[in-house]
mmCIF file of C-alpha atoms in Angstrom:
data_model
loop_
_atom_site.group_PDB
_atom_site.id
_atom_site.type_symbol
_atom_site.label_atom_id
_atom_site.label_comp_id
_atom_site.label_asym_id
_atom_site.label_seq_id
_atom_site.Cartn_x
_atom_site.Cartn_y
_atom_site.Cartn_z
ATOM 1 C CA UNK A 1123 -5.003 0.802 -17.118
ATOM 2 C CA UNK A 1124 -5.063 -0.919 -13.971
ATOM 3 C CA UNK A 1125 -8.102 -1.028 -11.428
ATOM 4 C CA UNK A 1126 -8.618 -2.573 -8.239
ATOM 5 C CA UNK A 1127 -12.544 -3.221 -6.720
ATOM 6 C CA UNK A 1128 -13.358 -4.119 -3.313
ATOM 7 C CA UNK A 1129 -16.946 -4.040 -3.439
ATOM 8 C CA UNK A 1130 -17.535 -4.982 0.583
ATOM 9 C CA UNK A 1131 -16.831 -1.549 2.482
ATOM 10 C CA UNK A 1132 -17.490 -3.042 5.793
ATOM 11 C CA UNK A 1133 -17.911 -6.679 7.003
ATOM 12 C CA UNK A 1134 -18.614 -7.930 10.396
ATOM 13 C CA UNK A 1135 -18.247 -11.329 11.844
ATOM 14 C CA UNK A 1136 -18.489 -13.022 15.210
ATOM 15 C CA UNK A 1137 -15.404 -14.306 16.251
ATOM 16 C CA UNK A 1138 -14.727 -17.975 15.066
ATOM 17 C CA UNK A 1139 -16.687 -17.502 11.740
ATOM 18 C CA UNK A 1140 -14.888 -17.534 8.074
ATOM 19 C CA UNK A 1141 -15.195 -14.617 6.291
ATOM 20 C CA UNK A 1142 -14.278 -13.898 2.618
ATOM 21 C CA UNK A 1143 -12.967 -10.588 1.305
ATOM 22 C CA UNK A 1144 -13.707 -10.077 -2.287
ATOM 23 C CA UNK A 1145 -11.166 -8.641 -5.093
ATOM 24 C CA UNK A 1146 -11.869 -8.160 -8.759
ATOM 25 C CA UNK A 1147 -9.128 -6.609 -10.893
ATOM 26 C CA UNK A 1148 -8.783 -5.171 -14.123
ATOM 27 C CA UNK A 1149 -5.550 -4.828 -16.193
ATOM 28 C CA UNK A 1150 -4.598 -5.257 -19.970
ATOM 29 C CA UNK A 1151 -0.919 -6.649 -18.863
ATOM 30 C CA UNK A 1152 -0.721 -10.277 -19.431
ATOM 31 C CA UNK A 1153 2.081 -10.236 -16.871
ATOM 32 C CA UNK A 1154 0.651 -8.748 -13.594
ATOM 33 C CA UNK A 1155 0.856 -9.164 -9.657
ATOM 34 C CA UNK A 1156 -1.657 -9.137 -6.860
ATOM 35 C CA UNK A 1157 -1.273 -8.595 -3.353
ATOM 36 C CA UNK A 1158 -2.975 -8.414 -0.169
ATOM 37 C CA UNK A 1159 -2.105 -5.846 2.725
ATOM 38 C CA UNK A 1160 -3.587 -5.339 6.134
ATOM 39 C CA UNK A 1161 -3.730 -2.313 8.058
ATOM 40 C CA UNK A 1162 -4.557 -2.670 11.542
ATOM 41 C CA UNK A 1163 -5.651 0.285 13.555
ATOM 42 C CA UNK A 1164 -2.404 1.030 14.281
ATOM 43 C CA UNK A 1165 -2.289 2.613 10.770
ATOM 44 C CA UNK A 1166 0.606 0.615 9.279
ATOM 45 C CA UNK A 1167 0.204 -1.470 6.098
ATOM 46 C CA UNK A 1168 1.427 -5.220 6.469
ATOM 47 C CA UNK A 1169 2.265 -7.315 3.415
ATOM 48 C CA UNK A 1170 0.364 -10.375 3.455
ATOM 49 C CA UNK A 1171 1.052 -11.759 -0.154
ATOM 50 C CA UNK A 1172 1.943 -11.628 -3.868
ATOM 51 C CA UNK A 1173 0.709 -13.454 -6.519
ATOM 52 C CA UNK A 1174 1.946 -13.528 -10.153
ATOM 53 C CA UNK A 1175 -0.563 -14.093 -12.860
ATOM 54 C CA UNK A 1176 1.106 -17.138 -14.120
ATOM 55 C CA UNK A 1177 0.625 -18.735 -10.931
ATOM 56 C CA UNK A 1178 -3.136 -19.837 -10.232
ATOM 57 C CA UNK A 1179 -2.607 -22.352 -7.280
ATOM 58 C CA UNK A 1180 -4.359 -21.012 -4.401
ATOM 59 C CA UNK A 1181 -2.450 -20.807 -1.309
ATOM 60 C CA UNK A 1182 -2.853 -21.357 2.169
ATOM 61 C CA UNK A 1183 -1.030 -20.071 5.135
ATOM 62 C CA UNK A 1184 -2.283 -20.593 8.814
ATOM 63 C CA UNK A 1185 -5.869 -19.430 8.904
ATOM 64 C CA UNK A 1186 -5.478 -17.355 5.536
ATOM 65 C CA UNK A 1187 -6.181 -18.823 2.250
ATOM 66 C CA UNK A 1188 -6.315 -17.039 -1.153
ATOM 67 C CA UNK A 1189 -8.261 -17.941 -4.055
ATOM 68 C CA UNK A 1190 -7.039 -16.410 -7.815
ATOM 69 C CA UNK A 1191 -9.505 -16.802 -10.380
ATOM 70 C CA UNK A 1192 -7.845 -15.525 -13.738
ATOM 71 C CA UNK A 1193 -11.426 -16.430 -15.513
ATOM 72 C CA UNK A 1194 -13.290 -13.744 -13.414
ATOM 73 C CA UNK A 1195 -10.464 -11.906 -12.555
ATOM 74 C CA UNK A 1196 -10.502 -12.273 -9.074
ATOM 75 C CA UNK A 1197 -8.296 -12.598 -5.900
ATOM 76 C CA UNK A 1198 -10.390 -13.471 -3.105
ATOM 77 C CA UNK A 1199 -9.035 -13.747 0.554
ATOM 78 C CA UNK A 1200 -10.589 -15.993 3.134
ATOM 79 C CA UNK A 1201 -9.815 -15.923 6.770
ATOM 80 C CA UNK A 1202 -10.667 -18.870 8.571
ATOM 81 C CA UNK A 1203 -12.008 -19.005 12.259
ATOM 82 C CA UNK A 1204 -11.673 -15.410 12.456
ATOM 83 C CA UNK A 1205 -9.963 -13.800 15.648
ATOM 84 C CA UNK A 1206 -10.438 -10.248 16.959
ATOM 85 C CA UNK A 1207 -7.056 -9.707 15.825
ATOM 86 C CA UNK A 1208 -7.908 -9.759 12.358
ATOM 87 C CA UNK A 1209 -10.173 -6.800 12.704
ATOM 88 C CA UNK A 1210 -8.453 -4.163 10.201
ATOM 89 C CA UNK A 1211 -8.703 -2.820 6.836
ATOM 90 C CA UNK A 1212 -7.718 -4.991 4.338
ATOM 91 C CA UNK A 1213 -6.570 -3.593 0.968
ATOM 92 C CA UNK A 1214 -6.195 -5.440 -2.672
ATOM 93 C CA UNK A 1215 -3.243 -4.023 -4.730
ATOM 94 C CA UNK A 1216 -2.163 -4.894 -8.159
ATOM 95 C CA UNK A 1217 1.036 -4.010 -10.110
ATOM 96 C CA UNK A 1218 1.120 -4.416 -13.903
ATOM 97 C CA UNK A 1219 3.892 -6.079 -15.597
ATOM 98 C CA UNK A 1220 5.004 -3.186 -17.988
ATOM 99 C CA UNK A 1221 5.517 0.536 -17.316
ATOM 100 C CA UNK A 1222 5.265 1.437 -13.419
ATOM 101 C CA UNK A 1223 6.107 -0.398 -10.684
ATOM 102 C CA UNK A 1224 3.694 1.292 -8.493
ATOM 103 C CA UNK A 1225 0.696 -0.621 -6.832
ATOM 104 C CA UNK A 1226 -3.062 0.312 -7.702
ATOM 105 C CA UNK A 1227 -4.912 -0.115 -4.367
ATOM 106 C CA UNK A 1228 -8.540 -0.765 -3.875
ATOM 107 C CA UNK A 1229 -10.561 1.098 -1.593
ATOM 108 C CA UNK A 1230 -10.259 -1.306 0.988
ATOM 109 C CA UNK A 1231 -12.552 -3.621 3.158
ATOM 110 C CA UNK A 1232 -12.878 -2.918 7.097
ATOM 111 C CA UNK A 1233 -13.294 -6.305 8.824
ATOM 112 C CA UNK A 1234 -14.434 -6.082 12.226
ATOM 113 C CA UNK A 1235 -14.253 -9.609 14.223
ATOM 114 C CA UNK A 1236 -16.656 -9.131 17.353
ATOM 115 C CA UNK A 1237 -15.708 -11.375 20.419
ATOM 116 C CA UNK B 1066 13.524 -7.231 12.130
ATOM 117 C CA UNK B 1067 14.209 -4.981 9.394
ATOM 118 C CA UNK B 1068 11.579 -2.119 9.053
ATOM 119 C CA UNK B 1069 10.964 0.752 7.189
ATOM 120 C CA UNK B 1070 11.298 4.025 9.820
ATOM 121 C CA UNK B 1071 9.552 7.610 8.778
ATOM 122 C CA UNK B 1072 9.680 10.401 10.989
ATOM 123 C CA UNK B 1073 7.995 12.313 12.406
ATOM 124 C CA UNK B 1074 4.993 10.087 12.924
ATOM 125 C CA UNK B 1075 2.534 12.811 13.391
ATOM 126 C CA UNK B 1076 2.755 16.490 12.340
ATOM 127 C CA UNK B 1077 0.405 19.430 12.635
ATOM 128 C CA UNK B 1078 1.196 22.521 10.850
ATOM 129 C CA UNK B 1079 -0.327 25.763 9.769
ATOM 130 C CA UNK B 1080 -1.018 26.545 5.770
ATOM 131 C CA UNK B 1081 1.948 27.953 4.196
ATOM 132 C CA UNK B 1082 4.633 26.202 6.272
ATOM 133 C CA UNK B 1083 7.199 24.003 5.344
ATOM 134 C CA UNK B 1084 6.791 20.356 5.499
ATOM 135 C CA UNK B 1085 9.820 17.875 5.369
ATOM 136 C CA UNK B 1086 8.736 14.048 5.830
ATOM 137 C CA UNK B 1087 11.550 11.484 6.114
ATOM 138 C CA UNK B 1088 11.946 7.775 5.579
ATOM 139 C CA UNK B 1089 14.669 5.443 6.174
ATOM 140 C CA UNK B 1090 14.193 2.312 3.685
ATOM 141 C CA UNK B 1091 15.156 -1.211 4.352
ATOM 142 C CA UNK B 1092 18.893 -1.617 3.926
ATOM 143 C CA UNK B 1093 19.738 -3.155 0.829
ATOM 144 C CA UNK B 1094 16.552 -1.993 -0.660
ATOM 145 C CA UNK B 1095 16.860 0.013 -3.750
ATOM 146 C CA UNK B 1096 13.611 1.437 -4.762
ATOM 147 C CA UNK B 1097 11.350 3.554 -2.488
ATOM 148 C CA UNK B 1098 7.607 4.593 -3.330
ATOM 149 C CA UNK B 1099 5.869 7.364 -1.651
ATOM 150 C CA UNK B 1100 2.034 6.926 -1.192
ATOM 151 C CA UNK B 1101 -0.637 9.116 0.530
ATOM 152 C CA UNK B 1102 -3.699 7.790 1.835
ATOM 153 C CA UNK B 1103 -6.948 9.761 2.366
ATOM 154 C CA UNK B 1104 -10.469 9.074 2.839
ATOM 155 C CA UNK B 1105 -11.439 10.459 -0.399
ATOM 156 C CA UNK B 1106 -8.618 8.944 -3.003
ATOM 157 C CA UNK B 1107 -7.528 5.962 -0.817
ATOM 158 C CA UNK B 1108 -3.953 5.100 -1.323
ATOM 159 C CA UNK B 1109 -2.242 6.660 -4.168
ATOM 160 C CA UNK B 1110 1.376 6.960 -5.471
ATOM 161 C CA UNK B 1111 3.239 10.226 -5.355
ATOM 162 C CA UNK B 1112 6.798 9.161 -6.518
ATOM 163 C CA UNK B 1113 9.027 6.399 -6.855
ATOM 164 C CA UNK B 1114 12.972 5.882 -6.762
ATOM 165 C CA UNK B 1115 15.351 3.199 -7.920
ATOM 166 C CA UNK B 1116 19.013 3.298 -6.960
ATOM 167 C CA UNK B 1117 18.174 7.070 -5.741
ATOM 168 C CA UNK B 1118 17.087 8.188 -9.252
ATOM 169 C CA UNK B 1119 13.276 9.523 -9.358
ATOM 170 C CA UNK B 1120 11.421 6.909 -11.791
ATOM 171 C CA UNK B 1121 8.085 8.438 -11.561
ATOM 172 C CA UNK B 1122 6.967 11.312 -9.898
ATOM 173 C CA UNK B 1123 3.618 11.816 -12.167
ATOM 174 C CA UNK B 1124 1.418 11.774 -8.938
ATOM 175 C CA UNK B 1125 3.061 14.339 -7.281
ATOM 176 C CA UNK B 1126 1.534 18.111 -7.691
ATOM 177 C CA UNK B 1127 4.580 19.280 -8.810
ATOM 178 C CA UNK B 1128 4.327 23.002 -7.700
ATOM 179 C CA UNK B 1129 4.475 22.305 -3.969
ATOM 180 C CA UNK B 1130 5.671 19.039 -3.713
ATOM 181 C CA UNK B 1131 9.022 17.695 -3.972
ATOM 182 C CA UNK B 1132 10.776 14.243 -3.396
ATOM 183 C CA UNK B 1133 14.471 13.209 -3.112
ATOM 184 C CA UNK B 1134 16.858 10.804 -2.071
ATOM 185 C CA UNK B 1135 20.148 12.419 -0.835
ATOM 186 C CA UNK B 1136 21.715 8.965 -0.365
ATOM 187 C CA UNK B 1137 20.883 5.342 -0.068
ATOM 188 C CA UNK B 1138 19.354 5.487 3.782
ATOM 189 C CA UNK B 1139 17.251 8.634 3.624
ATOM 190 C CA UNK B 1140 14.299 9.550 1.378
ATOM 191 C CA UNK B 1141 12.614 12.888 1.679
ATOM 192 C CA UNK B 1142 9.127 14.078 0.817
ATOM 193 C CA UNK B 1143 8.806 17.907 1.377
ATOM 194 C CA UNK B 1144 5.859 19.997 0.843
ATOM 195 C CA UNK B 1145 6.176 23.904 0.391
ATOM 196 C CA UNK B 1146 3.886 25.368 0.963
ATOM 197 C CA UNK B 1147 1.400 22.855 2.860
ATOM 198 C CA UNK B 1148 -2.377 23.369 2.276
ATOM 199 C CA UNK B 1149 -5.453 22.012 4.095
ATOM 200 C CA UNK B 1150 -5.822 19.348 1.403
ATOM 201 C CA UNK B 1151 -2.563 17.869 2.022
ATOM 202 C CA UNK B 1152 -3.893 16.584 5.223
ATOM 203 C CA UNK B 1153 -3.258 12.798 4.756
ATOM 204 C CA UNK B 1154 -1.290 9.834 5.477
ATOM 205 C CA UNK B 1155 1.839 9.743 3.846
ATOM 206 C CA UNK B 1156 3.497 6.509 3.506
ATOM 207 C CA UNK B 1157 6.861 5.560 2.744
ATOM 208 C CA UNK B 1158 7.680 1.902 0.968
ATOM 209 C CA UNK B 1159 10.797 0.186 0.072
ATOM 210 C CA UNK B 1160 11.429 -2.946 -1.680
ATOM 211 C CA UNK B 1161 13.609 -5.078 -4.190
ATOM 212 C CA UNK B 1162 13.043 -5.852 -7.443
ATOM 213 C CA UNK B 1163 12.365 -9.672 -8.044
ATOM 214 C CA UNK B 1164 10.953 -12.005 -10.761
ATOM 215 C CA UNK B 1165 7.789 -11.691 -9.185
ATOM 216 C CA UNK B 1166 7.717 -7.659 -9.036
ATOM 217 C CA UNK B 1167 8.283 -5.693 -6.047
ATOM 218 C CA UNK B 1168 7.435 -6.769 -2.442
ATOM 219 C CA UNK B 1169 6.776 -3.423 -0.993
ATOM 220 C CA UNK B 1170 7.151 -2.909 2.622
ATOM 221 C CA UNK B 1171 5.602 -0.018 4.163
ATOM 222 C CA UNK B 1172 6.470 2.179 6.950
ATOM 223 C CA UNK B 1173 3.943 3.301 9.859
ATOM 224 C CA UNK B 1174 3.469 6.245 7.935
ATOM 225 C CA UNK B 1175 3.316 10.204 8.802
ATOM 226 C CA UNK B 1176 0.040 11.618 9.635
ATOM 227 C CA UNK B 1177 -0.126 15.155 8.366
ATOM 228 C CA UNK B 1178 -2.680 17.724 9.325
ATOM 229 C CA UNK B 1179 -2.784 21.330 7.973
ATOM 230 C CA UNK B 1180 -4.893 23.887 9.528
#
């Protein structure tokens, strides 16, 4: 069974602070894929990143960085120098390597960046 | 800038009425997913198609929901008869299979309210 846990329901930070969003996953597949999506107040889901289970190299994209740790089944997301435009709900998702191709989403973390 | 489009963006209807939601996937994407987002259940897969053929609709209540892809540029999700518990945001996503799994690109969603 696939499962994604985002224990942080809501986080508030002051602009320019760094913030880390946690994601813990469960899967029995040896090959799997992890994703992060952003859902701003407008409601759409914006793809941020995909990671496969063979690639544990951390990734940085501008102010965003992702830390993938297979040993702890975590795929955490850090925003550096947060901005008000980062305010959104962030979803972590998992797709198994076999069977269905759908994404299993966590419950999301609502990030509010206070100016 | 290729995007998934969904119509209507908002729909308010009375219980018992038929509702049809439409999705135009990104040109060239051969896989289409329908998800539903509610406060209680979060994001959950309803159905998905590859090359217009339904591959998995196990998440969909069969007695009232139906999903089709009459052609490569149109996917539909129909509810008949609608019930108040169907009130949710329905997302369509399209993607292409890659070595890293699908990168699913989501439409803006249809917010359905059944009174």
